[in-house]
Coordinates of C-alpha atoms in Angstrom, one line a residue:
Chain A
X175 CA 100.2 11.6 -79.4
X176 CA 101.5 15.3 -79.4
X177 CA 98.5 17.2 -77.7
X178 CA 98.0 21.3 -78.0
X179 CA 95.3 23.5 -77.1
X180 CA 91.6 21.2 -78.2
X181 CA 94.0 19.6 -80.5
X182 CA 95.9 15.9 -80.7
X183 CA 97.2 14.1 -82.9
X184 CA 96.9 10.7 -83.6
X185 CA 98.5 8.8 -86.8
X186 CA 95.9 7.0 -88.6
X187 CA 96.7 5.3 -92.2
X188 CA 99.9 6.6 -92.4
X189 CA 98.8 10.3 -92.1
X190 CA 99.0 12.5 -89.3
X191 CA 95.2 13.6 -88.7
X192 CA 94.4 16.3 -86.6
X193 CA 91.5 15.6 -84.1
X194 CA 88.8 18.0 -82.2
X195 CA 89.1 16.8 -79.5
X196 CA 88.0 20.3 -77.4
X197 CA 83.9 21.0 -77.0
X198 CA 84.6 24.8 -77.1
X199 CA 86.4 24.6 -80.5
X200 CA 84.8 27.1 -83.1
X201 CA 84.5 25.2 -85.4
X202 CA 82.0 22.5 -83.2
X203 CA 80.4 25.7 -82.0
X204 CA 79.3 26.8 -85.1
X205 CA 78.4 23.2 -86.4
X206 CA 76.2 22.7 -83.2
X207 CA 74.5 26.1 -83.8
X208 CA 73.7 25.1 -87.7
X209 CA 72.2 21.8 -86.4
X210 CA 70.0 23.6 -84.0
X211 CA 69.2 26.8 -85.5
X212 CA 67.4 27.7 -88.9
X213 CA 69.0 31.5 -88.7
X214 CA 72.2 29.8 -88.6
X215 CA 71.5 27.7 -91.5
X216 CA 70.1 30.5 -93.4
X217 CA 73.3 33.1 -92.9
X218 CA 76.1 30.6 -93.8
X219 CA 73.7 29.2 -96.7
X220 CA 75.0 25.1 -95.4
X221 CA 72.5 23.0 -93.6
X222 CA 73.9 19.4 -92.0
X223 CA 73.5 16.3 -93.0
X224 CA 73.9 13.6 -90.6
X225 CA 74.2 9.3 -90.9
X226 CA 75.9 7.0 -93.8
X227 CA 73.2 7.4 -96.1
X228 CA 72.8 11.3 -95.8
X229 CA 76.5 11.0 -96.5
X230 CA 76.8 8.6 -99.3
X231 CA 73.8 10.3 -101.5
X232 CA 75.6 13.8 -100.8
X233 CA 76.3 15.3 -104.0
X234 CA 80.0 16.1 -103.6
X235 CA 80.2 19.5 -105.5
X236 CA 78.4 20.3 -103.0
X237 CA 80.1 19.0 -99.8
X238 CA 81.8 21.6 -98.0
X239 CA 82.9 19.5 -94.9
X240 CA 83.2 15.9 -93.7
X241 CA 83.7 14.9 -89.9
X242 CA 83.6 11.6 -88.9
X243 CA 83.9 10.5 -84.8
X244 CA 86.9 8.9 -83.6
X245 CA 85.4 5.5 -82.6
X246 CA 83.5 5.2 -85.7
X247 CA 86.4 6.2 -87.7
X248 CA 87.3 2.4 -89.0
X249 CA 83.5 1.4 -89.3
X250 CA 82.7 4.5 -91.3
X251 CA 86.3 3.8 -93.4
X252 CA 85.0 0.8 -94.2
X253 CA 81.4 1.6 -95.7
X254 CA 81.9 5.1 -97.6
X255 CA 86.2 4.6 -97.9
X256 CA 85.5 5.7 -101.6
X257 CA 83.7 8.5 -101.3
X258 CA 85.5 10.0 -98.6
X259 CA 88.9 9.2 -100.5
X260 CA 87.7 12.3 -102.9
X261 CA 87.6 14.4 -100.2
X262 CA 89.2 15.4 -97.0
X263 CA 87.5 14.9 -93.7
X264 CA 88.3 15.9 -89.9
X265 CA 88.0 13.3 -87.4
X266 CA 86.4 14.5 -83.6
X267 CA 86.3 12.9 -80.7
X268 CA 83.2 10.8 -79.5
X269 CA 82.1 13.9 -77.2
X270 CA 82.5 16.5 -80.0
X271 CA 80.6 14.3 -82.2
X272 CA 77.8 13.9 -79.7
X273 CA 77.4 17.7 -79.3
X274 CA 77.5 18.5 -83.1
X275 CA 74.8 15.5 -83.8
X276 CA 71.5 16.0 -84.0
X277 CA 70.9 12.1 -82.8
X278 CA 71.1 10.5 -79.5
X279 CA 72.8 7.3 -81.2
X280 CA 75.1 9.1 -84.4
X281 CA 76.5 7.1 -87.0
X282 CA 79.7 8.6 -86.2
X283 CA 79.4 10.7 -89.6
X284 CA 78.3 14.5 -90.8
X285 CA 78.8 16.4 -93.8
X286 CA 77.7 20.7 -94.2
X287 CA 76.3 20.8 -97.7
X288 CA 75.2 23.9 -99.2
X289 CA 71.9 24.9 -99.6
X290 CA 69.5 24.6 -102.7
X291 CA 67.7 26.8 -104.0
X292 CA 65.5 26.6 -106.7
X293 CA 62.5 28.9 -107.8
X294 CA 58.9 27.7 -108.8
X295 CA 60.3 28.7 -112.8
X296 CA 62.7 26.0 -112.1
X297 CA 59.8 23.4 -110.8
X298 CA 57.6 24.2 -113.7
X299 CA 60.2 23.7 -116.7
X300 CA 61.1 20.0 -114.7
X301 CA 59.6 16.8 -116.4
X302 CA 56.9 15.7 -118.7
X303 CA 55.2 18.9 -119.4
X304 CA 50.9 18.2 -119.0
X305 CA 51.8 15.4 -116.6
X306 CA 53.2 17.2 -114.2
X307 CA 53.5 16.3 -110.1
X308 CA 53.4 18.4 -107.2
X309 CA 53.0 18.8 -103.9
X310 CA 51.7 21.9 -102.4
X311 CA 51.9 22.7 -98.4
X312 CA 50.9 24.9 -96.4
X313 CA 52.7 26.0 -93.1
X314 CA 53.5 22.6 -92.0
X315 CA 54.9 22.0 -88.8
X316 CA 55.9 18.6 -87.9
X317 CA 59.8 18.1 -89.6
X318 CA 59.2 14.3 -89.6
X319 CA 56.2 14.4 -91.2
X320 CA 57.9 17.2 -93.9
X321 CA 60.8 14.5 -94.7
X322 CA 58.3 12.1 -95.0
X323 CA 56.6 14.2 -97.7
X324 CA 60.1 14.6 -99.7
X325 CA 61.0 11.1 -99.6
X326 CA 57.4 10.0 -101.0
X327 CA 57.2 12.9 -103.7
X328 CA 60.8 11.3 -105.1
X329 CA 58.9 7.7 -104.9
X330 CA 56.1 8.9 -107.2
X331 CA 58.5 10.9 -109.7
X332 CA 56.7 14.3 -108.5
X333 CA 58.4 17.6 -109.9
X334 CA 59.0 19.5 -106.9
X335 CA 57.4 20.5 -103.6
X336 CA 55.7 24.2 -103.0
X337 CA 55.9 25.2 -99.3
X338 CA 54.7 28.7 -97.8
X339 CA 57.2 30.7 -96.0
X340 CA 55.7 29.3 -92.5
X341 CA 56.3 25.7 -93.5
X342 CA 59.1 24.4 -90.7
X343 CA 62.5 25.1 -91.9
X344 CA 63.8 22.0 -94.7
X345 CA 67.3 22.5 -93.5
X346 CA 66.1 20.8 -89.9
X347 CA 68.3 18.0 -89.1
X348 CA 65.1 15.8 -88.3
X349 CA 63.6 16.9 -91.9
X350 CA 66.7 16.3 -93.5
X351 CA 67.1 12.6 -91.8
X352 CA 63.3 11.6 -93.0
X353 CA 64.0 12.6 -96.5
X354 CA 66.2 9.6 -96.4
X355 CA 68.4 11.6 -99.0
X356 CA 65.4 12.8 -101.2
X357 CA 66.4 16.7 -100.3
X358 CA 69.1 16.3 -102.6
X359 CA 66.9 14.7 -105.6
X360 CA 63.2 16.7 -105.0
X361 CA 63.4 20.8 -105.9
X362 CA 61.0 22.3 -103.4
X363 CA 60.8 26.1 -103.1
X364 CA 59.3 28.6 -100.2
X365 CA 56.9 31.1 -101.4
X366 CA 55.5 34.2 -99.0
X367 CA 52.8 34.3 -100.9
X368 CA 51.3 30.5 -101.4
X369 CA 47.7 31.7 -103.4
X370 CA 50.0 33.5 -106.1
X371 CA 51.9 30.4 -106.4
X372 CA 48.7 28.2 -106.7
X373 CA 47.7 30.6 -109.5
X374 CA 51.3 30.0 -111.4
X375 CA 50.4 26.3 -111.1
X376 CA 47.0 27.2 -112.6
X377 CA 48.4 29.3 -115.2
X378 CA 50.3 26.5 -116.9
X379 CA 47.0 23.9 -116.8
X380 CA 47.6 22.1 -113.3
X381 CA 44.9 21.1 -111.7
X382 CA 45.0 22.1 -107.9
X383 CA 43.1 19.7 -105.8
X384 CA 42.9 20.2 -102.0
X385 CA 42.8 17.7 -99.5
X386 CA 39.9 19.1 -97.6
X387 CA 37.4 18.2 -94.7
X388 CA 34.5 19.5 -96.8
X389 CA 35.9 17.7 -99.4
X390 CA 33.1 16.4 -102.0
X391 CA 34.9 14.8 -104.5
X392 CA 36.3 11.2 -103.4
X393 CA 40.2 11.3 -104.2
X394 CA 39.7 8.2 -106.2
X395 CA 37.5 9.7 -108.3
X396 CA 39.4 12.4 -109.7
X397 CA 41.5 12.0 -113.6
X398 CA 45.2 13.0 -112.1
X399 CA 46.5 11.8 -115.4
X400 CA 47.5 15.7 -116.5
X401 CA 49.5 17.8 -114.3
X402 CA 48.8 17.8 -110.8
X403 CA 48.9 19.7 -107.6
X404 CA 47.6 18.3 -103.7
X405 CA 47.2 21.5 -101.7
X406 CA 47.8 19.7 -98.1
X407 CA 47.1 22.4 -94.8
X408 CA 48.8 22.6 -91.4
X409 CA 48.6 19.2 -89.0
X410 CA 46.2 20.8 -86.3
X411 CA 44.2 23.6 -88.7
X412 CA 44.1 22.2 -91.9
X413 CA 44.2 24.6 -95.0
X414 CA 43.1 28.3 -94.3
X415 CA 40.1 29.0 -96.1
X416 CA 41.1 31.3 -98.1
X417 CA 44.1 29.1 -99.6
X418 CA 41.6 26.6 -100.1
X419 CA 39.6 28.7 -102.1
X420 CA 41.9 28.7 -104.6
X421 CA 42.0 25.1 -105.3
X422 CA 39.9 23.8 -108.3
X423 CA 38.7 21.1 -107.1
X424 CA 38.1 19.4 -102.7
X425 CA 39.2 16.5 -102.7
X426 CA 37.6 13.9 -99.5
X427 CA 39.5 10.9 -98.5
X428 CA 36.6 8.9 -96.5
X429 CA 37.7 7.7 -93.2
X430 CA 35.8 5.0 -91.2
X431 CA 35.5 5.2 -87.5
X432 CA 35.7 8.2 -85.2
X433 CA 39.2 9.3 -87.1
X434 CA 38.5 13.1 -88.3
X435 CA 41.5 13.5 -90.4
X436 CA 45.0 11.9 -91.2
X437 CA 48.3 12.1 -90.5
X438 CA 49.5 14.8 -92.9
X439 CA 51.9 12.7 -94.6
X440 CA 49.8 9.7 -94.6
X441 CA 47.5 12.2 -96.5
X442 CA 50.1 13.6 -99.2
X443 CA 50.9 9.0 -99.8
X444 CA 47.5 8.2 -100.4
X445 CA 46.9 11.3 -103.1
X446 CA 50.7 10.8 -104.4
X447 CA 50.0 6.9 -104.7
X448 CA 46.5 7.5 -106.4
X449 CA 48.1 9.9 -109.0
X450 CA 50.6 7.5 -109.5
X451 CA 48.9 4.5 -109.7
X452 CA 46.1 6.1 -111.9
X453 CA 49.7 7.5 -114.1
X454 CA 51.1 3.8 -114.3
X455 CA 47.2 1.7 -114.9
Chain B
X104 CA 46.2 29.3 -49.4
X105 CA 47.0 26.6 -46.7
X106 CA 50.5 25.1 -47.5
X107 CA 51.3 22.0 -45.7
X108 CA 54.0 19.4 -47.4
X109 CA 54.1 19.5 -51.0
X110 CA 50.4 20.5 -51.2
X111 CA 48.5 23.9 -51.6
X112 CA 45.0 24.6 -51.5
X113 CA 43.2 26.7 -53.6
X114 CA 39.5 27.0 -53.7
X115 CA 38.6 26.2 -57.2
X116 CA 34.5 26.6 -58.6
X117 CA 33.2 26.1 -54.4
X118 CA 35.0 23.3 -54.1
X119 CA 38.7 22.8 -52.5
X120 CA 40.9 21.0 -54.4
X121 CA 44.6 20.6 -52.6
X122 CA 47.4 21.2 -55.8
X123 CA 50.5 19.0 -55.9
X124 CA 53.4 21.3 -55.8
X125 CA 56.1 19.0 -55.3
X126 CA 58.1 17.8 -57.9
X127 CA 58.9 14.8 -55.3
X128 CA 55.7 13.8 -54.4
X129 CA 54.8 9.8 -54.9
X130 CA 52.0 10.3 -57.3
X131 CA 54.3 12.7 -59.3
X132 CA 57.5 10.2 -59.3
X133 CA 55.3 7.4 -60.3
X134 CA 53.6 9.4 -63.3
X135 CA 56.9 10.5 -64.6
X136 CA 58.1 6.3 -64.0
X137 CA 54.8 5.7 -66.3
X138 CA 55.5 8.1 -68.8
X139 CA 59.1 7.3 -68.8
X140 CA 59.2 3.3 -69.1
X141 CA 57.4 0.7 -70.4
X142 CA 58.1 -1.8 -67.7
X143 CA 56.0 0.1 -65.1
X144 CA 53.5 0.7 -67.4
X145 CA 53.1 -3.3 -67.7
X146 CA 53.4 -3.6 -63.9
X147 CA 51.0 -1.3 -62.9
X148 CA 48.6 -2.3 -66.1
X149 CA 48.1 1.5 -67.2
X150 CA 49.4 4.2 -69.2
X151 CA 49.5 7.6 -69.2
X152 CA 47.3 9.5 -72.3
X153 CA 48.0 13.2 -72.7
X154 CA 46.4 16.5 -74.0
X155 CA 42.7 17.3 -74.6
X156 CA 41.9 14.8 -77.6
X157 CA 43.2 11.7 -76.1
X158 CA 41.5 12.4 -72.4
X159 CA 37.9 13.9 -74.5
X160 CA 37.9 10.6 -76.1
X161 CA 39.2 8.0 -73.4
X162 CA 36.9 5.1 -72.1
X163 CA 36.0 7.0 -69.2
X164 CA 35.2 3.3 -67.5
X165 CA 39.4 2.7 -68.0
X166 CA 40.3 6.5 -66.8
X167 CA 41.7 5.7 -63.5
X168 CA 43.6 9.2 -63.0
X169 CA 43.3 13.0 -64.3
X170 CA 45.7 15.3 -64.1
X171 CA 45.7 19.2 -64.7
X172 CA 48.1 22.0 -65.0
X173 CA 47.5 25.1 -62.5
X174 CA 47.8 27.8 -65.1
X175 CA 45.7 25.1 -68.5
X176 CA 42.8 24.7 -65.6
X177 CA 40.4 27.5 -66.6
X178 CA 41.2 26.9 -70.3
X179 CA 40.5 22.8 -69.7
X180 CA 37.2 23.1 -68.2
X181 CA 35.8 25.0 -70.8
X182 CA 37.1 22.7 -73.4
X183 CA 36.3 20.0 -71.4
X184 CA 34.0 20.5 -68.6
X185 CA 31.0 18.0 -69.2
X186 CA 33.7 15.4 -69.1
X187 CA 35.4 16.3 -66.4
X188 CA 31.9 16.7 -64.3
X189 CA 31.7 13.4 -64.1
X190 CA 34.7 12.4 -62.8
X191 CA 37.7 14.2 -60.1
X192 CA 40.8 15.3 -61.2
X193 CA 43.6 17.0 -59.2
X194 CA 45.4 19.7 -60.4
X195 CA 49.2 20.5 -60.3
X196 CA 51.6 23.5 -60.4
X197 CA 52.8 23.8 -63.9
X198 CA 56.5 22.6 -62.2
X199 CA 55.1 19.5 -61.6
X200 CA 52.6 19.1 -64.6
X201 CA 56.3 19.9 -66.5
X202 CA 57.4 16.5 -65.1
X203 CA 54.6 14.3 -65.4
X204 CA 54.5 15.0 -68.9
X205 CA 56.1 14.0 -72.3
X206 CA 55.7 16.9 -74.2
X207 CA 57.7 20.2 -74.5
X208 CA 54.5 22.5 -74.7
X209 CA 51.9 20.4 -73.1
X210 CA 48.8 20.7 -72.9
X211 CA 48.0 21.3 -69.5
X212 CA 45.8 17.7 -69.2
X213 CA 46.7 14.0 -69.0
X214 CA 45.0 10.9 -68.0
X215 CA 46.3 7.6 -66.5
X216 CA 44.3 4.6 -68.3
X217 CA 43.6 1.5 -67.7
X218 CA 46.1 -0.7 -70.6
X219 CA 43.9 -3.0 -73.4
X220 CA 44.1 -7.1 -73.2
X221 CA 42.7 -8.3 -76.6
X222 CA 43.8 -11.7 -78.2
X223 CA 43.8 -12.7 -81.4
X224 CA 40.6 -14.2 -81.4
X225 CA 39.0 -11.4 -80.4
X226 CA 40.5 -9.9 -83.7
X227 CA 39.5 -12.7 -85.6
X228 CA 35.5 -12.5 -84.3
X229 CA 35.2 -8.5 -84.8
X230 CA 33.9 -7.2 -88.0
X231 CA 32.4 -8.7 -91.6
X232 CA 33.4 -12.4 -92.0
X233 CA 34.9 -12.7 -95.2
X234 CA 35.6 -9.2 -95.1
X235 CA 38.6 -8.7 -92.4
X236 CA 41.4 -6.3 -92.7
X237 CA 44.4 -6.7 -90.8
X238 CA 48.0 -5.4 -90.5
X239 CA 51.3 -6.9 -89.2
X240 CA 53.8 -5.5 -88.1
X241 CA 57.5 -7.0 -87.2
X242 CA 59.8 -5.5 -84.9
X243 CA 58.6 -2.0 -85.7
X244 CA 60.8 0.6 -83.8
X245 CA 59.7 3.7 -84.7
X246 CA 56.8 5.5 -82.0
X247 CA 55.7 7.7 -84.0
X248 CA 54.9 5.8 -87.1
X249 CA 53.3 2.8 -85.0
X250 CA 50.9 5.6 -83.6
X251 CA 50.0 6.5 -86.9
X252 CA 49.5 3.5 -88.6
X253 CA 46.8 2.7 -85.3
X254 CA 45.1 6.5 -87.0
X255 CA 45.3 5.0 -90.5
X256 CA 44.0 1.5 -89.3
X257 CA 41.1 2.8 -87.9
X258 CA 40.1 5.3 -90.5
X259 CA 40.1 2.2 -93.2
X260 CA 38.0 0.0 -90.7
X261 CA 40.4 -2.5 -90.3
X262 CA 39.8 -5.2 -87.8
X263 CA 43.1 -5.1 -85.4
X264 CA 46.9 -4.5 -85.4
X265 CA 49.1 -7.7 -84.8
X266 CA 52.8 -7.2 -83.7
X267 CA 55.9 -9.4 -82.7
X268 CA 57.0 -8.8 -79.6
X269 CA 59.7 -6.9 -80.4
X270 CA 57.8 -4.0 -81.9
X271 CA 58.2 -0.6 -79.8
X272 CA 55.9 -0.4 -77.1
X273 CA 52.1 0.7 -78.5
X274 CA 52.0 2.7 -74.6
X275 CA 55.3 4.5 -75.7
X276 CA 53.5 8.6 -74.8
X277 CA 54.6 9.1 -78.4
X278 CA 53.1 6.1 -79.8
X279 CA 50.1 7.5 -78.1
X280 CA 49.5 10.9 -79.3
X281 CA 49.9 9.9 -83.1
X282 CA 47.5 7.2 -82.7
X283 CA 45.4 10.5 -81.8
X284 CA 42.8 8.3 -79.8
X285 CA 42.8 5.3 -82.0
X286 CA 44.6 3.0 -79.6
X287 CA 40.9 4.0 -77.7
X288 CA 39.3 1.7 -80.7
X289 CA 41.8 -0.2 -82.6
X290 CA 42.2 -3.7 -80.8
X291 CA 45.6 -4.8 -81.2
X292 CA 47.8 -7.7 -79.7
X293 CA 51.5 -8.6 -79.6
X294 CA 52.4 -12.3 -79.9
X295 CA 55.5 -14.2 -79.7
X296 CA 55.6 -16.0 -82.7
X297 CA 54.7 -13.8 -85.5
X298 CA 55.1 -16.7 -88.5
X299 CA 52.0 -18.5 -85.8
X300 CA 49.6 -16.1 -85.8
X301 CA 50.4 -15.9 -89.5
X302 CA 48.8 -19.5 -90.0
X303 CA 46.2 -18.2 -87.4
X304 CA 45.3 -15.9 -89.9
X305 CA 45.2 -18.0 -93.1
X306 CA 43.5 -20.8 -91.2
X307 CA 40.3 -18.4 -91.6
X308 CA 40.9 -17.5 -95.2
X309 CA 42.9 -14.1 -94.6
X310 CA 45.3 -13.6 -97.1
X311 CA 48.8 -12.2 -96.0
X312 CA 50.4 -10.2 -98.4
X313 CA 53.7 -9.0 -97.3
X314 CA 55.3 -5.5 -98.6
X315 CA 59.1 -6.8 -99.5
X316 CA 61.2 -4.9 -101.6
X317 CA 61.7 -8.3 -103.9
X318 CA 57.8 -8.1 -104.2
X319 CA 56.6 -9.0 -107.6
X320 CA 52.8 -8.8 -107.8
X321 CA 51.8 -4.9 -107.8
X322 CA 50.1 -3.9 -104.8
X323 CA 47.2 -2.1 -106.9
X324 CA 46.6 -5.7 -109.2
X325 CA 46.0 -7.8 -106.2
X326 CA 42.4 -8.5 -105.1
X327 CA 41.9 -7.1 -101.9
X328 CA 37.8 -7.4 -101.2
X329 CA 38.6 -10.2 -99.5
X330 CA 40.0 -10.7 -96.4
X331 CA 43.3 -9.5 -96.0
X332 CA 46.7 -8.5 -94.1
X333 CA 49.3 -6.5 -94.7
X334 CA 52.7 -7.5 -93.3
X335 CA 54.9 -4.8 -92.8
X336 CA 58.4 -5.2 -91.9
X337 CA 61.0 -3.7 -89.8
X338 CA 62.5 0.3 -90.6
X339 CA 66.0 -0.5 -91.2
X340 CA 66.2 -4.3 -92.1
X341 CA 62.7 -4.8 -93.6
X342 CA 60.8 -7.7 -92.9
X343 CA 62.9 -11.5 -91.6
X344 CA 63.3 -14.0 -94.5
X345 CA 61.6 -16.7 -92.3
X346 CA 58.3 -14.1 -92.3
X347 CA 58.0 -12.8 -95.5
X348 CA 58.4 -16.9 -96.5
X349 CA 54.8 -17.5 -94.5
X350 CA 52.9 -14.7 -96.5
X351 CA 51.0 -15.9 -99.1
X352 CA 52.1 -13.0 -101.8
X353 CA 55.0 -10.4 -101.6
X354 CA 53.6 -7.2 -102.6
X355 CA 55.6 -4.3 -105.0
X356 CA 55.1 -0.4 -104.3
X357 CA 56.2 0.3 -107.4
X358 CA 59.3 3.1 -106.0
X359 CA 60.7 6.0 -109.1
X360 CA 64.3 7.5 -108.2
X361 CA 66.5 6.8 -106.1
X362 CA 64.5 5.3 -103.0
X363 CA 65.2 2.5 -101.6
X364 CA 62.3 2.2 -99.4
X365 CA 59.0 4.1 -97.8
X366 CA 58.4 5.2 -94.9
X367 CA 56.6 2.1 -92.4
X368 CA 53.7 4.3 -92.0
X369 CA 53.5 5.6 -95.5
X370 CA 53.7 1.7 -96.6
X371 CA 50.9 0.5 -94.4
X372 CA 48.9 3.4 -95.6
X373 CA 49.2 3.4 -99.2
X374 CA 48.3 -0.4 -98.9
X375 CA 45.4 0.2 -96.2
X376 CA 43.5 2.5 -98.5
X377 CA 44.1 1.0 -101.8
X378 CA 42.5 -1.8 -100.0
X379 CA 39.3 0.4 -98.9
X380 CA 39.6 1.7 -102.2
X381 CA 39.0 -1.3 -103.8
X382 CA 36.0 -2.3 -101.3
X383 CA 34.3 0.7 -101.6
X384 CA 34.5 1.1 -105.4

């Protein structure tokens, strides 16, 4: 191995690969900083996507760099060889890896894909006009549960998801990983203001239904057959009043037992399952 | 203020309190031990419950420990004063609250309590004969979704959570703030044999229906008024061939796109409440 400056060299498949093998490296720097900061993410329009799967559902036009972990080189070879035989890749050492993962036990692989962005225009015109699907949210906070919420809208065939400008950032590594790939399949948009939006929806005959505390219709109750929004609030404060104003319709899911509300993507399932179900019957 | 090793003492409301300062203090260590690993947690038969919700709503017979930040204590006993009346507490410096506790922003309370023993009978005995609601879980890994499927569980009134032993531990601190005080009131047990207390189960007429990807009855045309279970499998690897062979149906979420799977939670919960669903229609 011919070593220089963060740099060696080790032969693998009959080509000479260059690895990062040096922690200050720029390019690590800056991969570390998109993985932890939204700004970051935001500036050099990329977010990362980290794991196998993330990797393998990656549209490729979209790809704009592959690195894969020196001990996981083989293993990672072996379960996405033809995808990454399209494209080029850089291989890191295990400790570069580690600081440029989001993970405390990476896959060994992580691809910078550029951002999306769609606008609510694009949402609308998507699928079965009068039986549309959405998903409305209000300044979520929790990136799990956020993922969560992309990965079931793509279950149910919504059209797109409609976030306020406070929701926590998509891009998040630990959004992104819940998604379980959905972020490339489900549009979504941010919107500053989220009661203008609601009215768009309304506009084109959606029916807005919030899941609410003072909720008087029972979920099951309501015809989600026609195009369909579920207005869902922050995890500790719920929807602000005067976004729930705006919804046609409160919607109560009953809960036994001293529970006073759900997780907020347990929530967003049961309405999303309902609608679909109700779409299916 | 009187110093002496690793204590202060502040006069608090006419009464002195002495403050642990000391981040190496016994009581501290072993805290951070409890938050930190499951195996003291089983040796010393507690576990530590953080934040205002989950102390306001402990057993206050099982509290065996409160714990409160210097700079939270003013806020804390306005919030929860009448609680606190009845029992003593010792407060921290914030240093030391920092290392008790699990969280990055926390709180400023936490409560060491007294762990659950339930068995299976117990399970079996509580609630409408004829009319019991289960859920089974194998070899779930995941804290956060275990918590919320307790949340869930509770708010459909089911009867008690069942898991192999190899599920993630229910004490996990994250496990315990997404149950957001239902671990308080679901009875759960872990069992050695999960394919066992399978047969335990249909023994007394509950049928097991297990969510499997190879499911071919549709989980909305199955009659669940009865008593029931839901068998949930594993994150990554879904439920073990031998399991899903001991359930008496294997249930299909019907799934559109590309996904390959749900979320556990989002599973359990889509099942849970089209089950309440159909007993409360």
């Amino acid at each position: 191995m011919i070593w220089s400056a963060g740099f060696c060299l080790p032969v693998i498949r009959d080509r000479e690969v260059y690895m990062i093998t040096s922690l200050s490296n720029k390019t690590v720097k800056e991969i570390a900083a998109l993985s932890q900061k939204g700004k970051e993410r935001h500036k050099k329009d990329v977010f990362v996507a980290e794991g196998i799967k993330m990797f393998q559902e990656a549209p490729l036009e979209r790809v704009c760099g592959v690195y894969v972990s020196c001990s996981a080189e083989q293993e990672i070879l072996k379960l996405c060889g033809e995808k990454l035989a399209g494209i080029s890749y850089e291989v890191v050492s295990d400790d570069v890896f580690a600081k440029m993962s989001d993970t405390k036990t990476p896959q060994g692989i992580l691809c910078l894909v550029k951002q999306f962005h769609y606008d609510l225009t694009f949402l609308m015109e998507r699928g079965i006009k009068k039986q549309l699907l959405f998903v409305v949210l209000e300044d979520m906070q929790d990136p799990g549960n956020l993922g969560t919420i992309f990965r079931t809208a793509e279950a149910v065939g919504a059209n797109g998801i409609i976030m306020s400008s406070r929701t926590v950032d998509v891009y998040n590594p630990k959004t992104i990983r819940s998604t379980m790939g959905s972020i490339y399949r489900v549009p979504f948009v941010y919107v500053d203001d989220l009661s203008a939006a609601i009215k768009v929806l309304q506009a084109e005959d959606v029916c807005v239904y919030a899941a609410h505390l003072n909720g008087h219709v029972f979920y099951e109750a309501a015809d989600y057959r026609k195009s369909t929004a579920f207005l869902i609030g922050n995890e500790g404060n719920g929807l602000r009043k005067e976004t729930a104003a705006c919804a046609d319709a409160l919607l109560k899911i009953p809960m036994e037992g001293r529970v006073e509300s759900l997780n907020a993507a347990v929530a967003s399932s049961v309405l999303l399952y309902e609608a679909y179900r109700q779409r299916r019957v």
